[in-house]
Coordinates of C-alpha atoms in Angstrom, one line a residue:
M11 CA -1.5 -1.9 1.9
F12 CA -2.2 1.1 4.6
A13 CA 0.0 -1.0 2.8
G14 CA -1.8 2.2 3.0
M15 CA -4.6 4.0 4.6
N16 CA -8.2 4.2 3.5
T17 CA -11.2 5.8 4.9
G18 CA -14.2 4.1 3.3
A19 CA -15.6 7.5 2.3
T20 CA -15.6 9.9 -0.6
P21 CA -14.0 13.3 -0.2
S22 CA -16.4 16.0 0.9
L23 CA -16.8 19.3 -0.9
A24 CA -18.3 21.7 1.6
P25 CA -20.5 24.6 0.4
H26 CA -18.1 27.3 1.7
H27 CA -15.5 26.0 -0.7
M28 CA -17.6 27.0 -3.8
A29 CA -15.2 28.6 -6.3
M30 CA -15.2 29.9 -9.8
I31 CA -13.1 29.6 -13.0
P32 CA -11.5 32.9 -14.1
P33 CA -13.5 34.0 -17.2
E34 CA -10.4 34.4 -19.4
R35 CA -9.2 30.9 -18.6
L36 CA -12.7 29.5 -19.2
A37 CA -12.7 31.2 -22.6
E38 CA -9.3 29.6 -23.5
I39 CA -10.5 26.1 -22.5
Q40 CA -13.7 26.4 -24.5
K41 CA -11.8 27.7 -27.5
E42 CA -9.4 24.7 -27.4
Y43 CA -12.3 22.3 -26.9
F44 CA -14.3 23.4 -29.9
A45 CA -11.2 23.5 -32.1
E46 CA -10.4 19.8 -31.2
L47 CA -14.0 18.8 -31.5
A48 CA -14.2 20.2 -35.0
H49 CA -11.1 18.3 -35.9
I50 CA -12.7 15.0 -34.8
A51 CA -16.0 15.8 -36.7
T52 CA -14.3 16.9 -40.0
N53 CA -11.5 14.3 -40.2
P54 CA -12.6 11.1 -38.4
E55 CA -10.3 8.9 -40.5
A56 CA -7.2 10.7 -39.1
I57 CA -8.2 10.0 -35.4
E58 CA -5.4 8.3 -33.4
V59 CA -6.6 7.0 -30.1
K60 CA -3.8 6.3 -27.6
D61 CA -5.5 4.6 -24.6
R62 CA -5.3 0.9 -23.7
R63 CA -9.0 0.8 -23.0
F64 CA -9.6 1.3 -26.7
A65 CA -6.6 -0.6 -28.1
G66 CA -8.5 -3.7 -29.3
K67 CA -9.3 -4.2 -33.1
A68 CA -13.0 -3.7 -32.5
W69 CA -12.3 -0.1 -31.6
H70 CA -10.6 0.6 -35.0
S71 CA -13.8 1.3 -37.0
S72 CA -14.5 4.9 -37.7
W73 CA -17.6 5.1 -35.5
S74 CA -15.8 3.5 -32.5
K75 CA -12.8 5.7 -32.9
V76 CA -15.1 8.8 -32.9
I77 CA -16.8 7.6 -29.7
A78 CA -13.5 7.0 -28.0
A79 CA -11.9 10.2 -29.3
T80 CA -14.9 12.3 -28.2
Y81 CA -14.8 10.7 -24.7
L82 CA -11.1 11.4 -24.3
L83 CA -11.6 15.0 -25.5
N84 CA -14.5 15.5 -23.1
S85 CA -12.3 14.0 -20.3
K86 CA -9.4 16.4 -21.1
H87 CA -11.8 19.3 -21.2
L88 CA -13.4 18.4 -17.8
M89 CA -9.9 18.0 -16.2
S90 CA -8.9 21.4 -17.6
L91 CA -11.9 23.0 -16.0
A92 CA -11.2 21.3 -12.7
K93 CA -7.6 22.4 -12.7
A94 CA -8.7 26.0 -13.5
V95 CA -10.9 26.4 -10.5
D96 CA -9.7 29.3 -8.4
T97 CA -9.6 27.9 -4.9
D98 CA -7.3 26.6 -2.2
E99 CA -5.0 23.6 -3.0
K100 CA -6.9 21.1 -0.8
T101 CA -10.2 21.8 -2.4
R102 CA -8.7 21.7 -5.9
Q103 CA -7.3 18.2 -5.2
K104 CA -10.8 17.1 -4.1
I105 CA -12.3 18.5 -7.2
L106 CA -9.7 16.8 -9.4
F107 CA -10.1 13.5 -7.7
T108 CA -13.9 13.6 -7.9
T109 CA -13.8 14.7 -11.6
E110 CA -11.4 11.8 -12.4
Q111 CA -13.7 9.3 -10.7
M112 CA -16.6 10.5 -12.8
I113 CA -14.6 10.5 -16.0
D114 CA -13.3 7.0 -15.5
A115 CA -16.8 5.7 -14.6
L116 CA -18.3 7.2 -17.8
S117 CA -15.9 5.7 -20.2
P118 CA -17.6 4.2 -23.2
S119 CA -15.7 0.9 -22.6
N120 CA -17.8 0.5 -19.4
F121 CA -21.2 0.2 -21.3
I122 CA -22.5 -2.6 -23.5
A123 CA -24.0 -0.2 -26.1
T124 CA -20.7 1.7 -26.7
N125 CA -18.2 -1.1 -26.3
P126 CA -17.7 -2.8 -29.7
E127 CA -15.6 -5.6 -28.1
V128 CA -18.5 -6.5 -25.8
L129 CA -21.0 -6.4 -28.7
E130 CA -18.8 -8.7 -30.8
N131 CA -18.5 -11.1 -27.8
I132 CA -22.2 -11.3 -27.3
I133 CA -22.7 -12.2 -31.0
S134 CA -19.9 -14.7 -31.1
T135 CA -21.0 -16.5 -27.9
Q136 CA -24.7 -16.3 -28.8
G137 CA -25.4 -14.4 -25.5
Q138 CA -23.5 -16.8 -23.3
S139 CA -21.0 -14.0 -22.3
I140 CA -23.8 -11.9 -20.9
Q141 CA -25.2 -14.9 -19.0
K142 CA -21.7 -15.6 -17.5
G143 CA -21.3 -11.9 -16.8
I144 CA -24.5 -11.8 -14.8
T145 CA -23.4 -14.8 -12.8
N146 CA -20.1 -13.1 -12.0
L147 CA -21.9 -10.0 -11.0
L148 CA -24.2 -11.8 -8.6
G149 CA -21.3 -13.6 -7.1
D150 CA -19.4 -10.4 -6.5
M151 CA -22.5 -8.7 -5.0
K152 CA -22.6 -11.4 -2.4
K153 CA -18.9 -10.8 -1.6
G154 CA -19.3 -7.0 -1.6
K155 CA -16.4 -6.4 -4.0
V156 CA -15.2 -6.7 -7.6
S157 CA -13.2 -9.9 -8.1
Q158 CA -9.7 -9.2 -9.3
T159 CA -8.3 -12.7 -9.3
D160 CA -9.4 -16.3 -9.2
E161 CA -9.5 -16.7 -5.4
S162 CA -10.0 -20.5 -5.7
A163 CA -6.4 -20.8 -7.1
F164 CA -4.7 -20.0 -3.8
E165 CA -4.7 -21.3 -0.3
V166 CA -2.6 -19.8 2.5
G167 CA 0.0 -22.3 3.6
K168 CA -0.5 -24.5 0.6
N169 CA 0.7 -22.5 -2.4
I170 CA 1.1 -19.1 -0.9
A171 CA 2.9 -18.1 2.4
T172 CA 4.8 -21.4 2.3
T173 CA 8.2 -20.5 3.7
E174 CA 8.8 -23.1 6.5
G175 CA 8.9 -22.2 10.1
H176 CA 7.0 -22.2 13.4
V177 CA 5.0 -19.9 15.6
V178 CA 7.0 -19.3 18.7
F179 CA 4.8 -16.7 20.5
R180 CA 1.2 -15.6 20.4
N181 CA -0.8 -13.0 22.3
E182 CA -4.1 -11.3 21.6
L183 CA -2.5 -9.0 18.9
F184 CA 0.0 -11.1 16.9
E185 CA 1.8 -14.4 16.3
L186 CA 5.5 -14.4 16.0
I187 CA 6.9 -16.8 13.3
Q188 CA 10.5 -18.0 13.4
Y189 CA 11.6 -19.4 10.0
T190 CA 13.7 -22.5 9.3
P191 CA 17.3 -21.8 8.2
L192 CA 18.1 -22.5 4.5
T193 CA 21.9 -22.1 5.0
E194 CA 24.5 -24.1 7.0
T195 CA 25.6 -20.9 8.8
V196 CA 23.6 -17.9 9.9
F197 CA 24.3 -14.4 11.1
E198 CA 24.3 -14.2 14.9
R199 CA 22.0 -11.2 15.0
P200 CA 18.3 -12.0 14.5
Y201 CA 16.1 -10.1 11.9
L202 CA 12.6 -9.1 12.7
M203 CA 10.0 -8.1 10.1
V204 CA 7.0 -6.0 11.0
P205 CA 4.4 -5.9 8.1
P206 CA 1.5 -3.6 8.0
C207 CA -1.6 -4.4 10.0
I208 CA -3.7 -3.6 6.9
N209 CA -4.0 -6.8 4.9
K210 CA -1.9 -9.8 5.9
Y211 CA 1.8 -10.4 6.3
Y212 CA 2.2 -12.7 3.4
I213 CA 2.8 -9.9 1.0
L214 CA 6.3 -10.6 2.2
D215 CA 5.9 -14.3 1.5
L216 CA 3.8 -14.8 -1.6
Q217 CA 5.4 -17.7 -3.5
P218 CA 9.0 -19.0 -3.3
D219 CA 10.3 -17.1 -6.3
N220 CA 9.0 -13.7 -5.1
S221 CA 9.1 -14.1 -1.3
V222 CA 11.0 -11.4 0.7
V223 CA 11.0 -13.7 3.7
R224 CA 12.5 -16.7 1.9
H225 CA 15.1 -14.4 0.2
M226 CA 16.3 -13.1 3.6
V227 CA 16.4 -16.6 5.1
A228 CA 18.5 -17.7 2.1
Q229 CA 20.9 -14.8 2.7
G230 CA 21.7 -16.4 6.1
H231 CA 19.4 -14.3 8.4
T232 CA 17.4 -15.9 11.3
V233 CA 14.1 -14.3 10.3
F234 CA 11.2 -13.6 12.7
L235 CA 8.0 -12.1 11.5
V236 CA 4.9 -10.5 13.1
S237 CA 1.6 -12.0 11.9
W238 CA -1.1 -9.6 13.1
K239 CA -4.5 -10.9 14.2
N240 CA -7.4 -10.0 12.1
P241 CA -9.5 -7.9 14.5
D242 CA -13.1 -8.8 15.4
A243 CA -15.6 -6.7 17.3
S244 CA -14.1 -7.7 20.7
M245 CA -11.0 -5.8 19.7
A246 CA -12.7 -2.5 18.9
E247 CA -11.0 -0.7 21.8
V248 CA -7.5 -1.8 21.0
S249 CA -5.3 1.3 20.7
W250 CA -2.3 2.5 18.8
D251 CA -0.4 2.2 22.1
D252 CA -1.4 -1.5 22.2
Y253 CA -0.1 -2.1 18.7
V254 CA 3.2 -0.5 19.7
G255 CA 3.6 -1.9 23.2
K256 CA 1.9 -5.3 23.2
G257 CA 2.8 -5.6 19.5
V258 CA 6.1 -4.3 18.2
I259 CA 7.9 -3.9 21.5
K260 CA 6.8 -7.3 22.7
A261 CA 8.0 -8.8 19.5
I262 CA 11.4 -7.1 19.9
D263 CA 11.7 -8.5 23.4
V264 CA 10.8 -12.0 22.4
V265 CA 13.2 -12.0 19.4
K266 CA 16.0 -10.7 21.6
E267 CA 15.4 -13.5 24.2
I268 CA 15.2 -16.3 21.7
G269 CA 18.2 -15.0 19.8
N270 CA 20.1 -14.3 23.0
A271 CA 21.0 -10.9 21.5
K272 CA 21.3 -7.4 22.9
Q273 CA 20.4 -5.9 19.6
I274 CA 18.5 -7.1 16.5
N275 CA 17.9 -5.8 13.0
I276 CA 14.3 -4.6 12.4
L277 CA 12.3 -4.0 9.2
G278 CA 9.0 -2.2 9.1
F279 CA 6.8 -2.1 6.0
C280 CA 4.4 0.9 5.4
V281 CA 2.2 1.4 8.5
G282 CA 4.3 -1.4 10.0
G283 CA 7.2 0.9 9.6
T284 CA 5.3 3.7 11.3
L285 CA 4.5 1.4 14.2
T286 CA 8.1 0.1 14.4
T287 CA 9.5 3.6 14.5
S288 CA 7.0 4.6 17.2
A289 CA 8.2 1.6 19.2
L290 CA 11.8 2.5 18.8
A291 CA 11.1 6.1 19.9
V292 CA 9.3 4.8 23.0
L293 CA 12.2 2.6 23.9
A294 CA 14.7 5.4 23.2
A295 CA 12.7 7.6 25.7
R296 CA 13.5 4.8 28.2
D297 CA 17.2 4.8 27.1
E298 CA 16.8 1.4 25.4
H299 CA 18.2 0.9 21.9
P300 CA 17.5 -2.6 20.7
A301 CA 17.9 -2.0 17.0
A302 CA 21.4 -2.5 15.4
S303 CA 19.7 -1.2 12.2
L304 CA 16.3 -0.1 11.1
T305 CA 14.8 -0.8 7.6
L306 CA 11.7 1.0 6.4
F307 CA 9.9 0.0 3.2
T308 CA 7.5 2.7 1.8
T309 CA 6.9 4.2 5.2
L310 CA 5.6 7.7 6.1
L311 CA 6.9 9.4 9.3
D312 CA 6.3 13.0 8.1
F313 CA 2.7 13.2 6.9
T314 CA 3.0 16.8 5.4
N315 CA 2.4 15.4 1.9
T316 CA 0.3 12.3 1.8
G317 CA -0.5 12.4 -1.9
I318 CA -3.9 11.3 -3.1
L319 CA -5.0 10.1 0.3
D320 CA -5.1 13.7 1.5
V321 CA -8.4 14.3 -0.4
F322 CA -10.2 12.0 2.0
I323 CA -9.0 13.5 5.3
D324 CA -10.1 16.6 7.0
E325 CA -11.4 17.6 10.4
G326 CA -15.0 16.7 9.6
M327 CA -14.1 13.3 8.3
V328 CA -12.0 12.4 11.3
E329 CA -14.6 13.7 13.7
L330 CA -17.2 11.5 12.0
R331 CA -15.1 8.4 12.4
E332 CA -14.3 9.3 16.0
N333 CA -18.0 9.7 16.8
T334 CA -19.0 6.5 15.1
I335 CA -16.2 4.0 15.7
G336 CA -13.5 5.9 17.6
G337 CA -15.0 5.9 21.0
K338 CA -15.8 9.6 21.3
N339 CA -19.4 8.8 22.0
G340 CA -18.4 6.1 24.5
K341 CA -18.4 3.1 22.2
C342 CA -15.8 1.9 19.8
G343 CA -16.5 0.0 16.6
M344 CA -14.5 -1.5 13.7
M345 CA -13.2 -0.1 10.5
S346 CA -14.3 -2.6 7.8
G347 CA -11.6 -4.2 5.9
L348 CA -14.0 -4.6 3.0
D349 CA -14.7 -0.9 2.9
L350 CA -11.0 -0.1 3.2
G351 CA -10.2 -2.4 0.3
N352 CA -12.9 -1.0 -2.0
T353 CA -11.9 2.6 -1.3
F354 CA -8.3 1.6 -2.0
S355 CA -9.2 0.2 -5.3
F356 CA -10.9 3.4 -6.3
L357 CA -7.5 5.2 -5.9
R358 CA -6.7 3.5 -9.2
P359 CA -10.2 2.9 -10.7
N360 CA -9.3 2.0 -14.2
D361 CA -6.7 -0.7 -13.2
L362 CA -8.5 -2.1 -10.1
V363 CA -12.2 -1.5 -10.7
W364 CA -13.5 -0.7 -14.3
N365 CA -11.0 -3.1 -16.0
Y366 CA -12.6 -6.0 -14.0
V367 CA -16.2 -4.6 -14.5
V368 CA -15.7 -4.8 -18.3
E369 CA -13.9 -8.2 -18.3
N370 CA -15.9 -10.0 -15.6
Y371 CA -19.4 -8.6 -16.1
L372 CA -19.7 -7.3 -19.7
K373 CA -17.5 -9.9 -21.4
G374 CA -18.2 -12.7 -19.0
N375 CA -14.6 -13.6 -18.4
S376 CA -13.1 -14.9 -15.2
P377 CA -10.1 -13.1 -13.8
P378 CA -6.8 -15.2 -14.0
P379 CA -5.0 -16.2 -10.8
F380 CA -2.6 -13.6 -9.5
D381 CA -1.0 -13.9 -6.1
L382 CA -0.6 -10.2 -5.4
L383 CA -4.2 -9.5 -6.1
Y384 CA -5.3 -12.5 -4.0
W385 CA -3.4 -10.9 -1.1
N386 CA -4.9 -7.6 -1.9
G387 CA -8.4 -9.0 -1.6
D388 CA -7.7 -10.9 1.7
S389 CA -8.9 -8.0 3.8
T390 CA -8.4 -7.2 7.5
N391 CA -10.5 -5.0 9.8
L392 CA -9.0 -2.3 12.0
P393 CA -10.0 -1.5 15.6
G394 CA -11.8 1.8 15.6
N395 CA -9.8 3.2 18.5
M396 CA -6.5 2.6 16.8
Y397 CA -7.7 3.7 13.4
C398 CA -9.1 7.0 14.6
W399 CA -5.9 7.8 16.6
Y400 CA -3.8 7.1 13.5
L401 CA -6.0 9.4 11.3
R402 CA -5.9 12.3 13.7
H403 CA -2.3 12.2 14.9
T404 CA -0.6 11.4 11.6
Y405 CA -2.6 12.3 8.5
L406 CA -4.5 15.2 10.0
Q407 CA -2.2 16.7 12.6
N408 CA 1.2 15.3 11.6
D409 CA 2.1 15.0 15.3
L410 CA 4.5 12.1 15.0
V411 CA 7.4 14.3 13.8
K412 CA 6.9 16.9 16.6
P413 CA 9.3 16.1 19.4
G414 CA 7.5 15.6 22.7
K415 CA 4.0 16.2 21.2
L416 CA 2.8 12.6 21.5
K417 CA 2.8 10.3 24.4
I418 CA 2.8 6.6 23.5
C419 CA 3.0 3.8 26.0
G420 CA 3.5 6.4 28.7
E421 CA 6.5 8.1 27.1
K422 CA 6.8 11.4 25.3
I423 CA 8.4 10.4 22.0
D424 CA 11.0 12.1 19.8
L425 CA 11.9 10.3 16.6
G426 CA 15.2 12.1 16.6
K427 CA 16.4 9.9 19.5
I428 CA 16.5 7.0 17.1
K429 CA 20.2 6.9 16.3
C430 CA 20.7 3.5 14.6
P431 CA 21.6 3.3 10.9
A432 CA 18.5 3.2 8.7
Y433 CA 17.9 1.8 5.2
L434 CA 14.9 3.8 3.7
Y435 CA 13.3 2.4 0.6
A436 CA 10.6 4.1 -1.4
S437 CA 8.9 3.5 -4.8
H438 CA 8.9 6.1 -7.5
E439 CA 5.3 5.7 -8.6
D440 CA 3.8 5.0 -5.1
H441 CA 0.4 6.7 -4.8
I442 CA 0.1 5.7 -1.1
V443 CA 3.4 6.9 0.2
P444 CA 4.8 9.6 -2.1
W445 CA 8.5 8.9 -2.4
Q446 CA 9.4 12.5 -1.6
S447 CA 7.6 12.2 1.7
A448 CA 9.3 8.9 2.5
Y449 CA 12.6 10.8 1.8
E450 CA 11.9 13.2 4.6
S451 CA 12.7 10.3 7.0
T452 CA 16.3 10.8 6.2
H453 CA 16.2 14.1 8.1
I454 CA 14.0 12.8 10.9
L455 CA 16.1 9.8 11.9
K456 CA 19.5 10.8 13.3
G457 CA 21.6 7.7 12.5
K458 CA 23.6 7.1 9.3
N459 CA 20.8 6.8 6.7
R460 CA 20.8 5.3 3.2
F461 CA 17.9 6.1 0.9
V462 CA 17.1 4.0 -2.2
L463 CA 14.4 4.7 -4.7
G464 CA 12.8 1.8 -6.7
A465 CA 10.7 1.7 -9.7
S466 CA 6.9 1.0 -9.9
G467 CA 4.3 1.4 -7.1
H468 CA 3.7 0.8 -3.4
I469 CA 3.7 -3.0 -3.6
A470 CA 5.2 -4.0 -7.0
G471 CA 8.2 -1.8 -6.3
V472 CA 9.0 -3.7 -3.1
I473 CA 8.3 -7.2 -4.5
N474 CA 11.0 -7.2 -7.1
P475 CA 13.2 -10.4 -6.7
P476 CA 16.6 -10.4 -8.4
A477 CA 15.9 -13.5 -10.5
K478 CA 13.2 -11.6 -12.5
N479 CA 15.8 -9.0 -13.6
K480 CA 13.0 -6.4 -13.8
R481 CA 12.8 -2.7 -13.4
Y482 CA 15.6 -0.5 -11.9
Y483 CA 16.4 1.6 -8.9
F484 CA 18.2 4.8 -8.0
E485 CA 21.1 5.0 -5.6
N486 CA 22.8 8.0 -4.1
N487 CA 24.8 7.5 -0.9
K488 CA 24.8 11.2 -0.1
I489 CA 21.7 12.5 1.7
A490 CA 20.8 15.8 0.1
A491 CA 18.7 18.6 1.5
T492 CA 15.7 17.7 -0.6
A493 CA 14.3 14.7 -2.4
D494 CA 14.7 16.3 -5.8
E495 CA 18.3 17.2 -5.2
W496 CA 19.0 13.6 -4.1
L497 CA 17.4 12.2 -7.3
E498 CA 19.4 14.7 -9.4
G499 CA 22.6 13.2 -8.0
A500 CA 21.4 9.6 -8.1
K501 CA 22.6 6.8 -10.4
Q502 CA 20.0 4.6 -12.1
I503 CA 20.9 0.9 -11.8
P504 CA 19.1 -1.8 -13.7
G505 CA 17.4 -4.8 -12.0
S506 CA 16.3 -5.4 -8.4
W507 CA 17.4 -3.3 -5.4
W508 CA 17.3 -6.4 -3.1
P509 CA 21.0 -7.2 -3.5
N510 CA 21.8 -3.6 -2.6
Y511 CA 19.8 -4.0 0.6
T512 CA 21.2 -7.4 1.7
K513 CA 24.7 -6.1 1.2
W514 CA 24.0 -3.1 3.3
L515 CA 22.4 -5.2 6.0
E516 CA 25.3 -7.7 6.3
Q517 CA 27.5 -5.1 8.1
F518 CA 25.0 -5.0 11.0
A519 CA 24.2 -8.8 11.1
G520 CA 27.2 -9.9 13.2
E521 CA 29.4 -12.9 12.9
K522 CA 28.4 -16.2 11.3
K523 CA 27.5 -19.2 13.4
P524 CA 26.2 -22.8 12.7
A525 CA 22.5 -22.8 11.8
S526 CA 20.2 -24.5 14.2
N527 CA 16.8 -26.1 13.7
T528 CA 15.7 -25.3 17.2
F529 CA 12.7 -23.0 17.4
G530 CA 12.0 -20.7 20.3
N531 CA 13.6 -21.4 23.7
A532 CA 12.8 -22.7 27.1
Q533 CA 10.4 -19.8 27.7
Y534 CA 8.9 -19.5 24.2
K535 CA 8.0 -23.0 22.9
K536 CA 7.6 -24.1 19.3
M537 CA 3.9 -24.0 18.4
E538 CA 2.0 -24.4 15.1
A539 CA 3.9 -24.7 11.8
A540 CA 4.0 -21.5 9.7
P541 CA 1.9 -19.7 8.5
G542 CA 0.2 -20.1 11.9
V543 CA -3.4 -19.5 12.8
Y544 CA -4.0 -15.7 12.7
V545 CA -3.2 -15.3 9.0
K546 CA -6.0 -17.7 8.0
E547 CA -8.7 -15.8 9.8
K548 CA -11.1 -14.0 7.5
A549 CA -12.3 -10.5 8.3
A550 CA -15.3 -10.6 10.5
K551 CA -18.1 -8.2 9.4
A552 CA -17.4 -4.8 11.1
A553 CA -20.0 -3.4 13.3

């Protein structure tokens, strides 16, 4: 996620941003509020509550419906007040975010006394649900996070991240995995996948029926994948340049050598896509063009609009991070993966926090096994140096899209020098990478670009195998001036977008040749079996 970007902090509201609600708008909001409150008070039997938090039968009694309806009315009123504040857009977004956090936290479903389902549970279990809930709470307090899945149900390399292959290269930043062919013939041009360095690579290799890795291998591609090391304190000074040069560029070189290919096909996912594009820009500055095609999944290059994450990031926040972990005071630290994960969860608090508070602690239930949420909780730290550079030069200053502004690996970069064809995928409901922002990459990269828009969110939209026959996607082969114009001319197609992608990729994959079970080459020897060593490392406590 960084398959997203988190800060581990709440948005700040500085005193000089104090603002007021125009009196006439305040009067309108108050009038609407008291009219709706009177309706609840005088006609409780007619109340209709449409919110899944209050969908259970226990909420159908008149008293419970009044509690839920009054809460929802108060929530609506508070959001109306927040939206009416006369201030700049950045401050308004912070006010809205903070208000939503407070509203979600104060839901009557989150408290024993006002949640009838919890009260019924206590009675029916003779108090055992509360005892179990306390046990769950104490366990989560030790872990420092709310459990979202049964973590004992999964083991990396056993029933998750199981696509067969071998590590063929390792340095201090990553392992390179080469996967075993599943077809008698393979395309001659290798395929390199660069996942995000937030969380672990196996979001692309969950289980056989939803593995992107296995799907691409089954399509006849010789797949290589970067498995990033989970940083510890010794890596605090590792930089963005290191991730680009010693990471992505090194991976490209190794894959080219093993595959005996002048060019390869490359995929980058989220921040892995930002790193990959940075690497190709560095190489383009050296007049090297190793990519026959570039694929970006839910990736930001233009950070003008970063959606909900924008509420966290301003000059004060970035300076704070630079002074504490970014090396500005002479010492680098680590950005805690646990803090990142918790902050990320609060971007969708009802789904990823309060839902589990109610189920795990108030009702005493244990969360069911879910591979995606297991991956989501398998956190990784970030080197403070790299993290702070990323915050400042992308989210805060948007330097990446300014030709010649940034020097990476000793080269002034210009993303416009990347001329290979690109497949750009975004998810319609992505709260980490707004799809309209991902669309801007069609104007930044100068090759023949294709943009495809899938349904659902940042991760679920990507992990959508054809066999499930779920969701839909939008396709429009013409690149329009704006994202909205593109969508207006797009066709909605049912099912997974994966076949659309693999068909596009085939034209850059080269001829077919007999598959080989040889891993690596004379220089890069076969090492451990996949999933390798780095992916099994747990996040060390950040200093």
